[in-house]
mmCIF file of C-alpha atoms (C1' of nucleotides) in Angstrom:
data_model
loop_
_atom_site.group_PDB
_atom_site.id
_atom_site.type_symbol
_atom_site.label_atom_id
_atom_site.label_comp_id
_atom_site.label_asym_id
_atom_site.label_seq_id
_atom_site.Cartn_x
_atom_site.Cartn_y
_atom_site.Cartn_z
ATOM 1 C CA MET A 1 -11.139 8.203 -6.207
ATOM 2 C CA ARG A 2 -10.689 6.035 -3.404
ATOM 3 C CA LEU A 3 -11.520 2.257 -1.915
ATOM 4 C CA SER A 4 -14.299 2.220 0.316
ATOM 5 C CA MET A 5 -13.749 2.425 3.568
ATOM 6 C CA GLY A 6 -15.617 -1.149 3.851
ATOM 7 C CA VAL A 7 -12.260 -2.506 1.885
ATOM 8 C CA GLU A 8 -10.313 -1.717 5.396
ATOM 9 C CA SER A 9 -12.937 -3.001 7.853
ATOM 10 C CA MET A 10 -14.158 -6.161 5.471
ATOM 11 C CA LEU A 11 -9.915 -6.995 5.577
ATOM 12 C CA HIS A 12 -9.488 -6.708 8.871
ATOM 13 C CA SER A 13 -13.020 -8.040 10.105
ATOM 14 C CA CYS A 14 -12.476 -10.989 8.377
ATOM 15 C CA THR A 15 -8.515 -11.871 9.079
ATOM 16 C CA MET A 16 -10.005 -11.146 12.841
ATOM 17 C CA LEU A 17 -13.041 -14.040 11.732
ATOM 18 C CA GLY A 18 -10.423 -16.383 10.438
ATOM 19 C CA LEU A 19 -8.169 -16.229 13.539
ATOM 20 C CA LEU A 20 -11.376 -17.715 15.567
ATOM 21 C CA PRO A 21 -11.922 -20.914 17.465
ATOM 22 C CA PRO A 22 -12.368 -23.375 14.347
ATOM 23 C CA GLY A 23 -16.543 -23.421 14.494
ATOM 24 C CA LYS A 24 -16.599 -20.627 16.850
ATOM 25 C CA SER A 25 -18.878 -17.620 15.529
ATOM 26 C CA LEU A 26 -18.834 -14.020 15.948
ATOM 27 C CA PRO A 27 -21.198 -10.591 16.001
ATOM 28 C CA ALA A 28 -21.551 -7.706 14.342
ATOM 29 C CA ALA A 29 -21.574 -6.444 17.102
ATOM 30 C CA LYS A 30 -18.611 -8.315 18.482
ATOM 31 C CA LEU A 31 -16.473 -7.209 15.900
ATOM 32 C CA ALA A 32 -16.869 -3.292 15.793
ATOM 33 C CA GLU A 33 -16.622 -3.178 19.109
ATOM 34 C CA TYR A 34 -12.701 -5.005 19.138
ATOM 35 C CA HIS A 35 -12.260 -2.894 16.117
ATOM 36 C CA GLY A 36 -13.929 0.338 17.272
ATOM 37 C CA LEU A 37 -15.875 0.804 13.880
ATOM 38 C CA PRO A 38 -19.869 2.210 14.214
ATOM 39 C CA ALA A 39 -21.405 -0.821 14.739
ATOM 40 C CA ALA A 40 -24.054 -0.612 12.275
ATOM 41 C CA TYR A 41 -22.371 -0.043 9.006
ATOM 42 C CA LEU A 42 -19.612 -2.781 9.870
ATOM 43 C CA ALA A 43 -23.030 -4.868 10.067
ATOM 44 C CA LYS A 44 -24.424 -3.525 6.523
ATOM 45 C CA GLN A 45 -20.845 -4.742 4.654
ATOM 46 C CA LEU A 46 -20.832 -8.153 6.553
ATOM 47 C CA GLN A 47 -24.049 -8.211 4.798
ATOM 48 C CA THR A 48 -22.100 -7.973 1.540
ATOM 49 C CA VAL A 49 -19.376 -10.054 1.532
ATOM 50 C CA ALA A 50 -21.808 -12.779 3.405
ATOM 51 C CA ALA A 51 -23.859 -12.325 -0.351
ATOM 52 C CA ALA A 52 -21.023 -13.004 -2.205
ATOM 53 C CA GLY A 53 -19.923 -16.422 -0.466
ATOM 54 C CA LEU A 54 -17.795 -15.385 1.102
ATOM 55 C CA VAL A 55 -18.942 -15.205 4.851
ATOM 56 C CA GLU A 56 -21.955 -16.545 6.681
ATOM 57 C CA ALA A 57 -23.949 -15.919 9.095
ATOM 58 C CA GLY A 58 -25.535 -18.383 12.062
ATOM 59 C CA ARG A 59 -29.083 -17.366 13.968
ATOM 60 C CA GLY A 60 -29.955 -18.068 17.025
ATOM 61 C CA ARG A 61 -30.468 -17.766 20.671
ATOM 62 C CA VAL A 62 -25.944 -18.637 21.316
ATOM 63 C CA ASN A 63 -22.571 -19.097 18.811
ATOM 64 C CA SER A 64 -24.668 -17.141 16.317
ATOM 65 C CA GLY A 65 -22.542 -14.652 14.261
ATOM 66 C CA TYR A 66 -20.274 -14.232 11.516
ATOM 67 C CA ARG A 67 -17.500 -16.810 10.784
ATOM 68 C CA LEU A 68 -15.676 -17.621 7.480
ATOM 69 C CA ALA A 69 -17.215 -19.405 4.754
ATOM 70 C CA ARG A 70 -13.993 -21.269 3.109
ATOM 71 C CA PRO A 71 -10.803 -21.847 4.913
ATOM 72 C CA PRO A 72 -9.215 -18.707 4.721
ATOM 73 C CA ASP A 73 -6.336 -18.910 2.073
ATOM 74 C CA ASP A 74 -9.185 -19.480 -0.594
ATOM 75 C CA ILE A 75 -10.795 -16.478 -0.109
ATOM 76 C CA THR A 76 -7.881 -13.853 -1.529
ATOM 77 C CA LEU A 77 -8.502 -10.155 -1.230
ATOM 78 C CA LEU A 78 -9.873 -10.031 -4.250
ATOM 79 C CA ASP A 79 -12.594 -11.780 -3.357
ATOM 80 C CA ILE A 80 -12.959 -8.938 -1.248
ATOM 81 C CA VAL A 81 -12.388 -6.480 -3.094
ATOM 82 C CA ASP A 82 -15.143 -7.216 -5.449
ATOM 83 C CA ALA A 83 -18.184 -8.257 -3.147
ATOM 84 C CA ILE A 84 -18.206 -4.591 -1.975
ATOM 85 C CA GLU A 85 -16.980 -3.049 -5.265
ATOM 86 C CA GLY A 86 -18.452 -4.818 -7.255
ATOM 87 C CA PRO A 87 -16.621 -7.323 -10.232
ATOM 88 C CA GLN A 88 -17.038 -4.485 -12.925
ATOM 89 C CA PRO A 89 -13.761 -2.415 -14.030
ATOM 90 C CA ILE A 90 -12.462 0.256 -12.295
ATOM 91 C CA PHE A 91 -12.345 1.694 -15.640
ATOM 92 C CA ARG A 92 -15.349 1.593 -17.530
ATOM 93 C CA CYS A 93 -14.737 2.739 -21.220
ATOM 94 C CA THR A 94 -18.016 4.693 -22.712
ATOM 95 C CA ASP A 95 -16.367 4.306 -25.843
ATOM 96 C CA ILE A 96 -15.752 7.932 -26.951
ATOM 97 C CA ARG A 97 -14.267 6.143 -30.707
ATOM 98 C CA PHE A 98 -17.519 5.361 -31.273
ATOM 99 C CA ARG A 99 -19.173 9.811 -30.843
ATOM 100 C CA GLY A 100 -18.262 12.939 -32.662
ATOM 101 C CA PRO A 101 -18.560 14.023 -36.628
ATOM 102 C CA CYS A 102 -15.779 11.429 -38.077
ATOM 103 C CA ALA A 103 -16.684 8.300 -36.055
ATOM 104 C CA ALA A 104 -17.684 5.654 -38.394
ATOM 105 C CA ASP A 105 -20.596 2.688 -37.031
ATOM 106 C CA PRO A 106 -19.184 0.753 -34.669
ATOM 107 C CA SER A 107 -19.015 -2.081 -36.622
ATOM 108 C CA ASN A 108 -15.872 -0.378 -38.487
ATOM 109 C CA TYR A 109 -14.006 -1.056 -35.777
ATOM 110 C CA THR A 110 -12.659 -4.323 -35.093
ATOM 111 C CA ALA A 111 -9.119 -3.948 -32.904
ATOM 112 C CA VAL A 112 -9.916 -3.093 -29.475
ATOM 113 C CA CYS A 113 -10.192 0.521 -28.543
ATOM 114 C CA ALA A 114 -5.944 1.032 -27.392
ATOM 115 C CA VAL A 115 -6.924 3.204 -24.240
ATOM 116 C CA ASN A 116 -9.451 0.847 -23.298
ATOM 117 C CA ALA A 117 -6.990 -2.372 -23.684
ATOM 118 C CA ALA A 118 -4.202 -0.219 -21.635
ATOM 119 C CA MET A 119 -6.388 0.427 -18.860
ATOM 120 C CA ARG A 120 -7.958 -3.115 -18.341
ATOM 121 C CA GLN A 121 -3.904 -4.513 -17.970
ATOM 122 C CA ALA A 122 -3.155 -2.002 -15.204
ATOM 123 C CA GLU A 123 -5.736 -3.413 -13.947
ATOM 124 C CA GLN A 124 -5.380 -6.603 -14.334
ATOM 125 C CA ALA A 125 -1.905 -6.370 -13.168
ATOM 126 C CA TRP A 126 -3.840 -4.951 -10.003
ATOM 127 C CA ARG A 127 -6.716 -7.752 -9.324
ATOM 128 C CA GLU A 128 -3.908 -9.969 -10.029
ATOM 129 C CA ALA A 129 -1.370 -9.143 -7.131
ATOM 130 C CA LEU A 130 -4.907 -8.349 -4.842
ATOM 131 C CA ALA A 131 -5.828 -12.463 -5.745
ATOM 132 C CA SER A 132 -1.983 -14.303 -4.588
ATOM 133 C CA THR A 133 -2.682 -12.861 -1.640
ATOM 134 C CA THR A 134 -5.447 -14.449 0.705
ATOM 135 C CA ILE A 135 -6.338 -14.254 3.992
ATOM 136 C CA ALA A 136 -4.083 -16.825 5.713
ATOM 137 C CA ASP A 137 -1.211 -14.575 4.219
ATOM 138 C CA LEU A 138 -2.553 -11.559 6.397
ATOM 139 C CA MET A 139 -3.100 -14.207 9.837
ATOM 140 C CA ALA A 140 -0.195 -15.017 9.504
ATOM 141 C CA ALA A 141 1.548 -11.114 8.924
ATOM 142 C CA VAL A 142 -0.710 -10.432 11.913
ATOM 143 C CA ALA A 143 0.555 -13.408 13.828
ATOM 144 C CA VAL A 144 4.161 -12.785 13.572
ATOM 145 C CA ASP A 145 4.528 -8.098 13.828
ATOM 146 C CA ALA A 146 1.748 -8.737 16.816
ATOM 147 C CA VAL A 147 2.615 -6.202 19.399
ATOM 148 C CA PRO A 148 3.003 -9.096 23.103
ATOM 149 C CA GLU A 149 0.782 -6.376 24.576
ATOM 150 C CA VAL A 150 -1.407 -5.968 21.894
ATOM 151 C CA ALA A 151 -1.780 -9.826 21.388
ATOM 152 C CA ASP A 152 -2.046 -11.034 25.092
ATOM 153 C CA LYS A 153 -5.129 -7.911 25.282
ATOM 154 C CA SER A 154 -6.892 -9.811 22.362
ATOM 155 C CA SER A 155 -6.195 -13.333 23.798
ATOM 156 C CA ILE A 156 -8.439 -12.257 26.956
ATOM 157 C CA TRP A 157 -10.710 -9.925 24.507
ATOM 158 C CA LEU A 158 -11.840 -13.270 22.951
ATOM 159 C CA GLN A 159 -12.054 -16.196 25.802
ATOM 160 C CA ASN A 160 -14.654 -12.663 27.367
ATOM 161 C CA SER A 161 -16.170 -12.454 24.014
ATOM 162 C CA LEU A 162 -16.697 -16.085 22.863
ATOM 163 C CA ARG A 163 -19.458 -17.947 24.611
ATOM 164 C CA MET B 1 -15.296 2.483 -6.613
ATOM 165 C CA ARG B 2 -14.775 3.331 -9.992
ATOM 166 C CA LEU B 3 -12.207 5.850 -12.048
ATOM 167 C CA SER B 4 -13.228 9.498 -13.000
ATOM 168 C CA MET B 5 -14.908 10.289 -16.515
ATOM 169 C CA GLY B 6 -12.002 12.851 -16.695
ATOM 170 C CA VAL B 7 -9.618 9.706 -16.969
ATOM 171 C CA GLU B 8 -10.894 8.637 -19.895
ATOM 172 C CA SER B 9 -11.925 12.542 -21.835
ATOM 173 C CA MET B 10 -8.091 13.254 -21.188
ATOM 174 C CA LEU B 11 -6.207 9.974 -22.379
ATOM 175 C CA HIS B 12 -8.099 10.274 -25.331
ATOM 176 C CA SER B 13 -7.701 14.451 -25.596
ATOM 177 C CA CYS B 14 -3.498 13.645 -25.118
ATOM 178 C CA THR B 15 -3.366 11.109 -27.882
ATOM 179 C CA MET B 16 -4.802 13.702 -30.021
ATOM 180 C CA LEU B 17 -3.021 16.455 -29.494
ATOM 181 C CA GLY B 18 0.024 14.037 -29.311
ATOM 182 C CA LEU B 19 -1.027 14.202 -32.764
ATOM 183 C CA LEU B 20 -1.538 17.205 -33.718
ATOM 184 C CA PRO B 21 1.430 18.680 -36.168
ATOM 185 C CA PRO B 22 4.267 20.226 -34.461
ATOM 186 C CA GLY B 23 3.992 23.277 -32.574
ATOM 187 C CA LYS B 24 0.322 23.487 -32.875
ATOM 188 C CA SER B 25 -2.936 23.465 -30.114
ATOM 189 C CA LEU B 26 -6.539 23.166 -30.455
ATOM 190 C CA PRO B 27 -9.209 24.724 -28.788
ATOM 191 C CA ALA B 28 -10.497 22.422 -25.697
ATOM 192 C CA ALA B 29 -14.092 23.202 -27.553
ATOM 193 C CA LYS B 30 -12.669 21.235 -30.529
ATOM 194 C CA LEU B 31 -11.417 18.466 -28.606
ATOM 195 C CA ALA B 32 -14.955 18.101 -26.886
ATOM 196 C CA GLU B 33 -16.877 18.603 -30.518
ATOM 197 C CA TYR B 34 -14.376 15.259 -31.851
ATOM 198 C CA HIS B 35 -15.254 13.295 -29.081
ATOM 199 C CA GLY B 36 -18.850 14.807 -28.919
ATOM 200 C CA LEU B 37 -18.183 15.880 -25.661
ATOM 201 C CA PRO B 38 -19.515 18.314 -22.424
ATOM 202 C CA ALA B 39 -17.602 21.240 -23.421
ATOM 203 C CA ALA B 40 -17.404 22.156 -20.195
ATOM 204 C CA TYR B 41 -16.743 19.715 -18.163
ATOM 205 C CA LEU B 42 -13.892 18.804 -20.893
ATOM 206 C CA ALA B 43 -12.943 22.687 -20.270
ATOM 207 C CA LYS B 44 -12.193 21.931 -16.464
ATOM 208 C CA GLN B 45 -10.762 18.536 -16.525
ATOM 209 C CA LEU B 46 -8.203 20.291 -18.731
ATOM 210 C CA GLN B 47 -7.603 22.759 -17.323
ATOM 211 C CA THR B 48 -6.240 20.088 -13.826
ATOM 212 C CA VAL B 49 -4.605 18.308 -16.195
ATOM 213 C CA ALA B 50 -2.591 21.240 -17.500
ATOM 214 C CA ALA B 51 -1.752 22.416 -13.842
ATOM 215 C CA ALA B 52 -0.688 18.994 -12.758
ATOM 216 C CA GLY B 53 2.360 20.109 -16.283
ATOM 217 C CA LEU B 54 1.385 17.536 -18.760
ATOM 218 C CA VAL B 55 -0.505 20.291 -21.083
ATOM 219 C CA GLU B 56 -0.331 23.696 -21.608
ATOM 220 C CA ALA B 57 -2.902 26.609 -22.436
ATOM 221 C CA GLY B 58 -1.770 29.362 -25.650
ATOM 222 C CA ARG B 59 -4.471 31.944 -25.324
ATOM 223 C CA GLY B 60 -4.409 35.099 -27.725
ATOM 224 C CA ARG B 61 -6.273 35.634 -30.493
ATOM 225 C CA VAL B 62 -5.003 32.829 -33.205
ATOM 226 C CA ASN B 63 -2.858 29.304 -32.614
ATOM 227 C CA SER B 64 -5.426 29.227 -28.999
ATOM 228 C CA GLY B 65 -5.943 26.144 -27.493
ATOM 229 C CA TYR B 66 -3.973 23.381 -25.653
ATOM 230 C CA ARG B 67 -0.627 21.347 -26.188
ATOM 231 C CA LEU B 68 1.200 18.688 -24.849
ATOM 232 C CA ALA B 69 3.657 20.681 -22.979
ATOM 233 C CA ARG B 70 6.300 17.450 -22.709
ATOM 234 C CA PRO B 71 6.776 15.490 -25.306
ATOM 235 C CA PRO B 72 4.434 12.440 -25.660
ATOM 236 C CA ASP B 73 7.246 9.548 -24.560
ATOM 237 C CA ASP B 74 7.693 11.793 -21.739
ATOM 238 C CA ILE B 75 4.164 11.108 -20.208
ATOM 239 C CA THR B 76 2.791 8.151 -19.404
ATOM 240 C CA LEU B 77 -0.936 7.078 -18.390
ATOM 241 C CA LEU B 78 -0.023 6.766 -14.752
ATOM 242 C CA ASP B 79 0.724 11.087 -15.155
ATOM 243 C CA ILE B 80 -2.380 11.612 -16.280
ATOM 244 C CA VAL B 81 -4.504 9.413 -13.501
ATOM 245 C CA ASP B 82 -2.674 10.693 -10.952
ATOM 246 C CA ALA B 83 -2.895 14.274 -12.427
ATOM 247 C CA ILE B 84 -6.850 14.251 -12.326
ATOM 248 C CA GLU B 85 -7.532 11.424 -9.210
ATOM 249 C CA GLY B 86 -4.880 13.291 -7.198
ATOM 250 C CA PRO B 87 -1.807 11.256 -5.643
ATOM 251 C CA GLN B 88 -2.859 9.736 -3.044
ATOM 252 C CA PRO B 89 -3.006 5.757 -2.575
ATOM 253 C CA ILE B 90 -6.978 4.772 -3.764
ATOM 254 C CA PHE B 91 -6.554 2.189 -0.705
ATOM 255 C CA ARG B 92 -6.495 4.564 2.305
ATOM 256 C CA CYS B 93 -5.047 2.924 5.722
ATOM 257 C CA THR B 94 -7.135 4.163 8.086
ATOM 258 C CA ASP B 95 -5.038 2.990 11.060
ATOM 259 C CA ILE B 96 -7.815 0.008 12.934
ATOM 260 C CA ARG B 97 -5.535 -1.537 14.902
ATOM 261 C CA PHE B 98 -4.862 1.362 17.108
ATOM 262 C CA ARG B 99 -8.263 1.837 17.434
ATOM 263 C CA GLY B 100 -10.592 -0.916 19.719
ATOM 264 C CA PRO B 101 -9.843 -1.625 23.865
ATOM 265 C CA CYS B 102 -7.002 -4.086 22.885
ATOM 266 C CA ALA B 103 -5.099 -1.464 21.085
ATOM 267 C CA ALA B 104 -1.235 -0.224 22.218
ATOM 268 C CA ASP B 105 -0.614 2.805 21.806
ATOM 269 C CA PRO B 106 1.264 3.907 18.084
ATOM 270 C CA SER B 107 4.694 4.278 19.143
ATOM 271 C CA ASN B 108 4.636 0.332 20.081
ATOM 272 C CA TYR B 109 4.241 -0.764 16.921
ATOM 273 C CA THR B 110 6.814 -1.443 14.186
ATOM 274 C CA ALA B 111 5.993 -3.196 11.799
ATOM 275 C CA VAL B 112 3.685 -1.532 8.862
ATOM 276 C CA CYS B 113 0.215 -2.322 9.721
ATOM 277 C CA ALA B 114 -0.259 -6.078 7.093
ATOM 278 C CA VAL B 115 -3.607 -5.122 5.711
ATOM 279 C CA ASN B 116 -2.157 -2.066 4.142
ATOM 280 C CA ALA B 117 1.095 -2.926 3.190
ATOM 281 C CA ALA B 118 -0.574 -5.595 0.789
ATOM 282 C CA MET B 119 -2.735 -3.360 -0.282
ATOM 283 C CA ARG B 120 -0.511 -1.347 -1.098
ATOM 284 C CA GLN B 121 1.682 -3.909 -3.166
ATOM 285 C CA ALA B 122 -0.916 -4.245 -5.160
ATOM 286 C CA GLU B 123 -1.546 -0.424 -5.406
ATOM 287 C CA GLN B 124 2.141 -0.794 -6.597
ATOM 288 C CA ALA B 125 1.227 -3.153 -9.381
ATOM 289 C CA TRP B 126 -1.544 -0.835 -10.986
ATOM 290 C CA ARG B 127 0.720 2.080 -11.513
ATOM 291 C CA GLU B 128 3.956 0.167 -12.492
ATOM 292 C CA ALA B 129 1.840 -1.456 -15.568
ATOM 293 C CA LEU B 130 0.384 2.651 -15.945
ATOM 294 C CA ALA B 131 3.774 4.199 -15.633
ATOM 295 C CA SER B 132 4.800 1.405 -18.701
ATOM 296 C CA THR B 133 2.360 2.942 -21.217
ATOM 297 C CA THR B 134 3.197 6.378 -22.646
ATOM 298 C CA ILE B 135 1.044 8.326 -24.849
ATOM 299 C CA ALA B 136 3.418 7.892 -27.658
ATOM 300 C CA ASP B 137 2.307 3.941 -26.646
ATOM 301 C CA LEU B 138 -1.440 5.005 -28.287
ATOM 302 C CA MET B 139 -0.533 7.996 -30.652
ATOM 303 C CA ALA B 140 1.298 4.373 -32.157
ATOM 304 C CA ALA B 141 -1.833 2.264 -31.627
ATOM 305 C CA VAL B 142 -4.517 5.085 -32.319
ATOM 306 C CA ALA B 143 -2.686 4.804 -35.654
ATOM 307 C CA VAL B 144 -3.014 1.236 -36.602
ATOM 308 C CA ASP B 145 -5.521 0.316 -35.649
ATOM 309 C CA ALA B 146 -7.498 3.442 -37.105
ATOM 310 C CA VAL B 147 -10.970 2.119 -39.731
ATOM 311 C CA PRO B 148 -9.615 4.100 -42.978
ATOM 312 C CA GLU B 149 -13.074 5.631 -43.087
ATOM 313 C CA VAL B 150 -12.370 7.374 -40.101
ATOM 314 C CA ALA B 151 -8.422 8.625 -40.719
ATOM 315 C CA ASP B 152 -9.104 10.626 -43.518
ATOM 316 C CA LYS B 153 -12.549 12.541 -42.096
ATOM 317 C CA SER B 154 -10.484 13.393 -39.242
ATOM 318 C CA SER B 155 -7.476 14.623 -41.160
ATOM 319 C CA ILE B 156 -10.015 16.612 -43.012
ATOM 320 C CA TRP B 157 -11.979 17.465 -40.083
ATOM 321 C CA LEU B 158 -8.131 18.836 -37.862
ATOM 322 C CA GLN B 159 -8.054 20.853 -41.331
ATOM 323 C CA ASN B 160 -10.449 22.672 -40.972
ATOM 324 C CA SER B 161 -10.446 22.909 -37.694
ATOM 325 C CA LEU B 162 -6.679 23.920 -37.393
ATOM 326 C CA ARG B 163 -6.190 27.726 -38.511
ATOM 327 C "C1'" DG C 1 5.752 54.616 -45.977
ATOM 328 C "C1'" DC C 2 5.733 53.825 -40.470
ATOM 329 C "C1'" DA C 3 5.520 53.049 -35.572
ATOM 330 C "C1'" DC C 4 2.213 53.442 -32.415
ATOM 331 C "C1'" DA C 5 -2.240 53.334 -29.690
ATOM 332 C "C1'" DT C 6 -7.068 51.137 -29.797
ATOM 333 C "C1'" DT C 7 -10.369 47.283 -31.022
ATOM 334 C "C1'" DT C 8 -11.521 43.262 -31.913
ATOM 335 C "C1'" DA C 9 -12.140 38.218 -31.412
ATOM 336 C "C1'" DC C 10 -11.259 34.213 -29.328
ATOM 337 C "C1'" DT C 11 -9.909 31.459 -25.954
ATOM 338 C "C1'" DC C 12 -8.386 29.739 -20.471
ATOM 339 C "C1'" DG C 13 -9.587 30.020 -16.307
ATOM 340 C "C1'" DG C 14 -12.667 30.564 -11.940
ATOM 341 C "C1'" DA C 15 -16.277 30.199 -8.918
ATOM 342 C "C1'" DT C 16 -20.985 28.041 -8.811
ATOM 343 C "C1'" DA C 17 -25.214 24.315 -9.150
ATOM 344 C "C1'" DC C 18 -26.959 19.537 -9.582
ATOM 345 C "C1'" DT C 19 -26.974 15.069 -8.723
ATOM 346 C "C1'" DA C 20 -24.634 10.048 -8.042
ATOM 347 C "C1'" DT C 21 -22.548 7.161 -5.001
ATOM 348 C "C1'" DA C 22 -21.104 5.744 -0.378
ATOM 349 C "C1'" DT C 23 -21.772 6.325 4.750
ATOM 350 C "C1'" DG C 24 -24.106 5.861 8.839
ATOM 351 C "C1'" DT C 25 -28.777 4.891 10.599
ATOM 352 C "C1'" DC C 26 -32.584 2.179 12.496
ATOM 353 C "C1'" DC C 27 -36.280 -1.244 13.205
ATOM 354 C "C1'" DG C 28 -38.946 -5.442 12.067
ATOM 355 C "C1'" DA C 29 -37.559 -10.791 11.120
ATOM 356 C "C1'" DG C 30 -35.692 -15.269 12.464
ATOM 357 C "C1'" DT C 31 -34.226 -18.619 15.014
ATOM 358 C "C1'" DT C 32 -32.125 -21.041 19.046
ATOM 359 C "C1'" DC C 33 -32.245 -22.341 23.003
ATOM 360 C "C1'" DA C 34 -34.769 -22.443 28.106
ATOM 361 C "C1'" DA C 35 -37.614 -22.620 30.935
ATOM 362 C "C1'" DA C 36 -42.156 -23.794 31.728
ATOM 363 C "C1'" DC C 37 -46.445 -27.032 32.046
ATOM 364 C "C1'" DG C 38 -49.263 -30.915 31.972
ATOM 365 C "C1'" DG C 39 -49.502 -35.957 31.281
ATOM 366 C "C1'" DC D 1 -39.887 -38.298 35.549
ATOM 367 C "C1'" DC D 2 -39.951 -37.086 30.015
ATOM 368 C "C1'" DG D 3 -42.862 -35.039 26.633
ATOM 369 C "C1'" DT D 4 -44.074 -30.540 24.657
ATOM 370 C "C1'" DT D 5 -45.411 -26.239 24.732
ATOM 371 C "C1'" DT D 6 -44.243 -22.041 25.018
ATOM 372 C "C1'" DG D 7 -41.507 -17.605 25.619
ATOM 373 C "C1'" DA D 8 -37.013 -14.737 25.446
ATOM 374 C "C1'" DA D 9 -32.419 -13.763 24.621
ATOM 375 C "C1'" DC D 10 -30.323 -12.922 21.020
ATOM 376 C "C1'" DT D 11 -28.853 -12.012 16.679
ATOM 377 C "C1'" DC D 12 -29.464 -10.836 11.490
ATOM 378 C "C1'" DG D 13 -32.025 -8.852 7.050
ATOM 379 C "C1'" DG D 14 -33.850 -4.945 4.870
ATOM 380 C "C1'" DA D 15 -34.976 -0.376 4.067
ATOM 381 C "C1'" DC D 16 -34.429 4.733 5.579
ATOM 382 C "C1'" DA D 17 -31.511 9.602 5.742
ATOM 383 C "C1'" DT D 18 -27.336 11.972 5.378
ATOM 384 C "C1'" DA D 19 -22.522 13.764 4.118
ATOM 385 C "C1'" DT D 20 -18.997 13.470 0.318
ATOM 386 C "C1'" DA D 21 -17.528 13.407 -4.095
ATOM 387 C "C1'" DG D 22 -17.954 12.923 -8.786
ATOM 388 C "C1'" DT D 23 -20.625 15.667 -12.882
ATOM 389 C "C1'" DA D 24 -22.021 19.773 -15.305
ATOM 390 C "C1'" DT D 25 -22.199 24.702 -16.162
ATOM 391 C "C1'" DC D 26 -21.970 29.740 -16.569
ATOM 392 C "C1'" DC D 27 -19.930 34.558 -16.440
ATOM 393 C "C1'" DG D 28 -15.495 37.107 -16.788
ATOM 394 C "C1'" DA D 29 -10.317 37.975 -17.043
ATOM 395 C "C1'" DG D 30 -6.853 37.625 -20.606
ATOM 396 C "C1'" DT D 31 -3.654 37.536 -25.068
ATOM 397 C "C1'" DA D 32 -2.106 38.515 -28.913
ATOM 398 C "C1'" DA D 33 -3.378 39.639 -33.901
ATOM 399 C "C1'" DA D 34 -5.447 43.148 -37.181
ATOM 400 C "C1'" DT D 35 -7.085 47.135 -37.971
ATOM 401 C "C1'" DG D 36 -6.522 52.459 -37.653
ATOM 402 C "C1'" DT D 37 -4.632 56.915 -37.066
ATOM 403 C "C1'" DG D 38 -1.309 59.932 -36.736
ATOM 404 C "C1'" DC D 39 3.635 61.326 -38.116
#
DNA sequence: GCACATTTACTCGGATACTATATGTCCGAGTTCAAACGG
DNA sequence: CCGTTTGAACTCGGACATATAGTATCCGAGTAAATGTGC
């Protein structure tokens, strides 16, 4: 099991969108170029995230492209993961205990499946950790950790790319 | 993304193996029958878990089958998940920050990738939760929650299945 | 009666197909700006 | 000179192939008890 590569792409992309000047947008193709990713695939992922209401797309001749739909501190990592992977739990109980020769009718069971409960609890810890970090946190982190050379290059690149 | 169905199978199977009388084993076919699962596939999963050293297989004419290789309180849910899904992290960083027109040489970066750090931290919370629950805990839970009818049936079924 | 070799019953183990999901790609639909045109 | 119309530039959006990982299955390899045989 592994997370979709789209999660990583969208985390980086949303961080970049958060760093744009207010009101500005950046096309999917530019995001792909900046990150060295396949453009068509990134576009697909952006659509998915847009459908979830995390980013929004502008159209038209100029200033079209993607931008964050909410303030960066109101978008959590969990929002992005759920948008791409879907909101269903990563462990899904297939109700094994209801099957086999010794099982009783499902209505007889009162407690939830112990296995399911344990896995859900662990998953909940994961989701809470994801929900406690926002795009704004990532923006701050990259600003602090940035290599000066990269920061300069990126600034110039953005000036040339934003119309 | 979702966990392999094998994880659920193995959690239930290991719990059952823990409930066997000491020294006894249960063949894969019997485990599959009890849980209403496809026998061939369960066998494959059991091999994987055996390779990880969590269960061991006895061979020969009688008393062959699988049994726990360690005390139930020394086998965590994390052990089982790692055995099936592999020990690699579910989020793997492809070093996007090293790519694209603005990236510098990898040797220039000192801090770890912020995105990777955040995802690893969340994953760590998940792993710790999994590591804090053992097969012994599951054994206790099913014993408490068991429907009487099921407990009786299972006891009889085991007597007939264990040689 | 006892020890040894052989048979037999029973199982695990790895190699092998099939299917669902994730990845990668394409072309048409939609929106806005800007220039051209006519009054 | 100004309002309207027309066109073009630029992008998103969903529909369409391909690759990878999960699911399902089979038959040969291996072990220990039970049996038969000879001493």
